[in-house]
CSV table of N, CA and C in Angstrom, one decimal:
chain,number,residue,atom,x,y,z
Y,1,MET,N,89.4,-104.3,109.1
Y,1,MET,CA,89.5,-104.2,110.5
Y,1,MET,C,89.0,-105.3,111.2
Y,2,LYS,N,89.6,-105.6,112.3
Y,2,LYS,CA,88.8,-106.4,113.4
Y,2,LYS,C,88.2,-105.6,114.4
Y,3,ASP,N,87.1,-106.5,115.0
Y,3,ASP,CA,87.1,-105.8,116.6
Y,3,ASP,C,87.3,-107.2,117.5
Y,4,GLN,N,86.9,-107.4,119.0
Y,4,GLN,CA,87.0,-108.1,119.7
Y,4,GLN,C,86.5,-109.7,119.3
Y,5,PHE,N,85.8,-109.9,118.3
Y,5,PHE,CA,84.9,-110.8,117.8
Y,5,PHE,C,85.2,-111.2,116.4
Y,6,GLY,N,86.6,-110.7,115.9
Y,6,GLY,CA,87.0,-111.3,114.7
Y,6,GLY,C,87.1,-109.9,113.8
Y,7,VAL,N,86.6,-110.4,112.3
Y,7,VAL,CA,86.2,-109.3,111.3
Y,7,VAL,C,85.0,-108.8,111.3
Y,8,LEU,N,85.5,-107.4,111.1
Y,8,LEU,CA,83.9,-106.7,111.4
Y,8,LEU,C,83.5,-106.7,109.8
Y,9,GLU,N,82.3,-106.9,109.7
Y,9,GLU,CA,81.4,-107.2,108.3
Y,9,GLU,C,80.8,-105.7,107.8
Y,10,ASP,N,81.0,-106.0,106.4
Y,10,ASP,CA,81.5,-104.6,105.6
Y,10,ASP,C,80.1,-104.0,105.9
Y,11,ARG,N,79.9,-102.7,106.3
Y,11,ARG,CA,78.4,-102.1,106.5
Y,11,ARG,C,78.6,-101.3,105.4
Y,12,ILE,N,79.1,-101.3,104.6
Y,12,ILE,CA,78.8,-100.1,103.4
Y,12,ILE,C,77.9,-100.4,102.5
Y,13,VAL,N,77.1,-99.7,101.7
Y,13,VAL,CA,76.1,-99.9,100.4
Y,13,VAL,C,76.4,-98.7,99.6
Y,14,TYR,N,76.7,-99.1,98.3
Y,14,TYR,CA,76.6,-98.1,97.1
Y,14,TYR,C,75.4,-97.7,96.7
Y,15,LEU,N,74.9,-96.5,96.5
Y,15,LEU,CA,73.7,-96.0,95.8
Y,15,LEU,C,74.2,-95.5,94.5
Y,16,LYS,N,73.7,-96.2,93.2
Y,16,LYS,CA,74.3,-95.8,91.8
Y,16,LYS,C,72.7,-95.5,91.1
Y,17,PRO,N,72.8,-94.0,90.6
Y,17,PRO,CA,71.7,-93.5,89.8
Y,17,PRO,C,71.5,-94.1,88.6
Y,18,ILE,N,70.4,-94.7,88.3
Y,18,ILE,CA,70.0,-95.6,87.1
Y,18,ILE,C,68.9,-94.9,86.2
Y,19,ASP,N,69.5,-94.9,85.2
Y,19,ASP,CA,68.6,-94.1,83.9
Y,19,ASP,C,67.1,-95.0,83.8
Y,20,LYS,N,65.8,-95.0,83.3
Y,20,LYS,CA,64.8,-95.7,83.3
Y,20,LYS,C,65.0,-96.4,82.0
Y,21,ALA,N,65.6,-95.7,81.0
Y,21,ALA,CA,65.9,-96.3,79.5
Y,21,ALA,C,66.8,-97.7,79.7
Y,22,ASP,N,67.5,-97.8,80.8
Y,22,ASP,CA,68.6,-99.1,80.9
Y,22,ASP,C,67.7,-100.2,81.5
Y,23,LEU,N,66.3,-100.0,82.0
Y,23,LEU,CA,65.9,-101.3,82.5
Y,23,LEU,C,65.1,-102.2,81.6
Y,24,PRO,N,64.9,-103.2,81.7
Y,24,PRO,CA,64.2,-104.2,81.4
Y,24,PRO,C,62.7,-103.7,81.1
Y,25,ALA,N,61.9,-103.9,80.6
Y,25,ALA,CA,60.8,-103.5,80.0
Y,25,ALA,C,59.9,-104.0,81.3
Y,26,GLU,N,59.7,-104.7,81.7
Y,26,GLU,CA,59.0,-105.1,82.9
Y,26,GLU,C,59.0,-104.5,84.0
Y,27,VAL,N,60.3,-103.7,84.5
Y,27,VAL,CA,60.6,-103.0,85.5
Y,27,VAL,C,60.4,-101.9,85.2
Y,28,VAL,N,60.2,-101.1,83.8
Y,28,VAL,CA,59.7,-99.7,83.5
Y,28,VAL,C,58.3,-99.7,83.6
Y,29,GLU,N,57.7,-100.6,83.8
Y,29,GLU,CA,56.1,-100.7,83.6
Y,29,GLU,C,56.1,-100.3,85.0
Y,30,GLU,N,56.6,-100.8,86.0
Y,30,GLU,CA,56.4,-100.8,87.5
Y,30,GLU,C,56.9,-99.4,88.0
Y,31,THR,N,57.7,-98.7,87.2
Y,31,THR,CA,58.1,-97.3,88.1
Y,31,THR,C,57.2,-96.3,87.7
Y,32,GLY,N,56.2,-96.3,86.8
Y,32,GLY,CA,55.1,-95.0,86.4
Y,32,GLY,C,55.9,-93.7,85.9
Y,33,ASP,N,55.9,-92.7,86.5
Y,33,ASP,CA,56.5,-91.3,85.8
Y,33,ASP,C,57.8,-90.8,86.5
Y,34,ILE,N,58.4,-92.2,87.5
Y,34,ILE,CA,59.7,-91.7,87.5
Y,34,ILE,C,60.7,-91.8,86.9
Y,35,ASP,N,61.9,-90.7,86.6
Y,35,ASP,CA,62.8,-90.7,85.6
Y,35,ASP,C,63.9,-91.3,86.2
Y,36,GLN,N,64.1,-91.1,87.1
Y,36,GLN,CA,65.5,-91.2,88.2
Y,36,GLN,C,65.3,-92.4,89.3
Y,37,LEU,N,66.2,-93.5,88.9
Y,37,LEU,CA,66.0,-94.6,90.1
Y,37,LEU,C,67.4,-94.5,90.6
Y,38,TRP,N,67.3,-95.5,91.6
Y,38,TRP,CA,68.6,-95.5,92.4
Y,38,TRP,C,68.9,-97.0,92.5
Y,39,SER,N,69.8,-97.5,92.4
Y,39,SER,CA,70.1,-99.0,92.7
Y,39,SER,C,71.2,-99.1,94.0
Y,40,VAL,N,70.7,-99.9,94.8
Y,40,VAL,CA,71.5,-100.3,96.2
Y,40,VAL,C,72.5,-101.5,95.9
Y,41,HIS,N,73.8,-101.3,96.1
Y,41,HIS,CA,74.7,-102.4,95.7
Y,41,HIS,C,75.4,-102.9,97.4
Y,42,ASN,N,75.9,-103.7,97.2
Y,42,ASN,CA,76.9,-104.1,98.6
Y,42,ASN,C,78.6,-104.1,97.7
Y,43,SER,N,79.4,-104.4,98.8
Y,43,SER,CA,80.6,-104.1,98.5
Y,43,SER,C,81.2,-104.4,97.0
Y,44,GLU,N,80.4,-105.9,97.2
Y,44,GLU,CA,80.7,-107.1,95.9
Y,44,GLU,C,80.0,-106.6,94.6
Y,45,GLY,N,79.2,-105.5,94.6
Y,45,GLY,CA,78.7,-105.2,93.4
Y,45,GLY,C,76.9,-105.7,93.3
Y,46,GLU,N,76.7,-106.4,94.1
Y,46,GLU,CA,75.4,-107.4,93.9
Y,46,GLU,C,74.4,-106.2,94.3
Y,47,GLN,N,73.2,-106.2,93.3
Y,47,GLN,CA,72.1,-105.4,93.6
Y,47,GLN,C,71.5,-105.6,94.6
Y,48,LEU,N,70.9,-105.0,95.7
Y,48,LEU,CA,70.0,-105.2,96.7
Y,48,LEU,C,69.1,-104.8,96.5
Y,49,ALA,N,68.6,-103.5,96.2
Y,49,ALA,CA,67.5,-103.0,95.7
Y,49,ALA,C,67.2,-102.0,94.6
Y,50,LEU,N,66.3,-101.4,94.3
Y,50,LEU,CA,66.1,-100.5,93.4
Y,50,LEU,C,64.8,-99.4,93.9
Y,51,VAL,N,65.1,-98.2,93.9
Y,51,VAL,CA,64.4,-97.5,94.7
Y,51,VAL,C,64.2,-96.0,94.0
Y,52,GLY,N,63.2,-95.5,93.9
Y,52,GLY,CA,62.9,-94.0,92.9
Y,52,GLY,C,63.2,-92.9,93.8
Y,53,ASP,N,64.0,-92.9,94.7
Y,53,ASP,CA,64.3,-91.6,95.3
Y,53,ASP,C,65.6,-91.7,96.0
Y,54,LEU,N,66.6,-90.8,95.9
Y,54,LEU,CA,67.8,-90.6,96.9
Y,54,LEU,C,67.4,-91.0,98.5
Y,55,ASP,N,66.8,-90.2,98.9
Y,55,ASP,CA,66.4,-89.8,100.2
Y,55,ASP,C,66.2,-91.1,100.5
Y,56,GLN,N,64.8,-92.0,100.2
Y,56,GLN,CA,64.6,-93.1,100.5
Y,56,GLN,C,65.7,-94.1,100.1
Y,57,ALA,N,66.7,-94.2,99.3
Y,57,ALA,CA,67.9,-95.1,99.3
Y,57,ALA,C,68.7,-95.1,100.5
Y,58,TYR,N,68.6,-93.3,100.9
Y,58,TYR,CA,69.8,-93.6,102.4
Y,58,TYR,C,69.1,-93.7,103.5
Y,59,ASP,N,67.7,-93.8,103.7
Y,59,ASP,CA,66.8,-93.8,104.6
Y,59,ASP,C,66.7,-95.7,104.8
Y,60,MET,N,66.6,-96.3,103.5
Y,60,MET,CA,66.5,-97.9,103.9
Y,60,MET,C,68.3,-98.3,104.1
Y,61,ALA,N,68.9,-97.8,103.7
Y,61,ALA,CA,70.4,-98.1,104.0
Y,61,ALA,C,70.7,-97.7,105.5
Y,62,ARG,N,70.6,-96.7,106.1
Y,62,ARG,CA,70.3,-96.5,107.5
Y,62,ARG,C,69.7,-97.3,108.5
Y,63,GLU,N,68.3,-97.6,107.8
Y,63,GLU,CA,67.4,-98.7,108.7
Y,63,GLU,C,68.2,-99.8,109.1
Y,64,PHE,N,68.8,-100.3,107.9
Y,64,PHE,CA,69.6,-101.6,107.8
Y,64,PHE,C,71.0,-101.5,108.6
Y,65,SER,N,71.3,-100.1,109.5
Y,65,SER,CA,72.7,-100.1,110.0
Y,65,SER,C,73.8,-100.3,108.6
Y,66,TYR,N,73.6,-99.9,107.6
Y,66,TYR,CA,74.7,-99.2,106.4
Y,66,TYR,C,74.9,-98.2,106.5
Y,67,SER,N,76.3,-97.6,105.7
Y,67,SER,CA,76.5,-96.4,105.6
Y,67,SER,C,76.5,-96.5,104.0
Y,68,PRO,N,75.5,-95.3,103.7
Y,68,PRO,CA,75.6,-95.3,101.9
Y,68,PRO,C,76.5,-94.1,101.4
Y,69,MET,N,77.1,-94.5,100.3
Y,69,MET,CA,78.1,-94.0,99.8
Y,69,MET,C,77.3,-93.8,98.0
Y,70,THR,N,77.3,-92.6,97.7
Y,70,THR,CA,76.9,-92.4,96.5
Y,70,THR,C,78.1,-92.7,95.1
Y,71,LEU,N,77.4,-93.2,94.1
Y,71,LEU,CA,78.4,-93.4,93.0
Y,71,LEU,C,78.0,-92.5,92.1
Y,72,HIS,N,78.7,-92.0,91.1
Y,72,HIS,CA,78.4,-91.0,90.0
Y,72,HIS,C,78.2,-91.6,88.8
């Protein structure tokens, strides 16, 4: 899609549920009693953030003008 200035930047991020057990030990230590984490990825699959709450992931995406979409 293009606008008057050229190609529009992709403004979608993908929110993926992450099991705590799948994370490296040093990350697990920092998560405390949280069992379900959410990974935020750009359209190329690069992880941008790891958060402890889906609502927080949505809020963070919108704060930076991204449209969040959940993956299952």
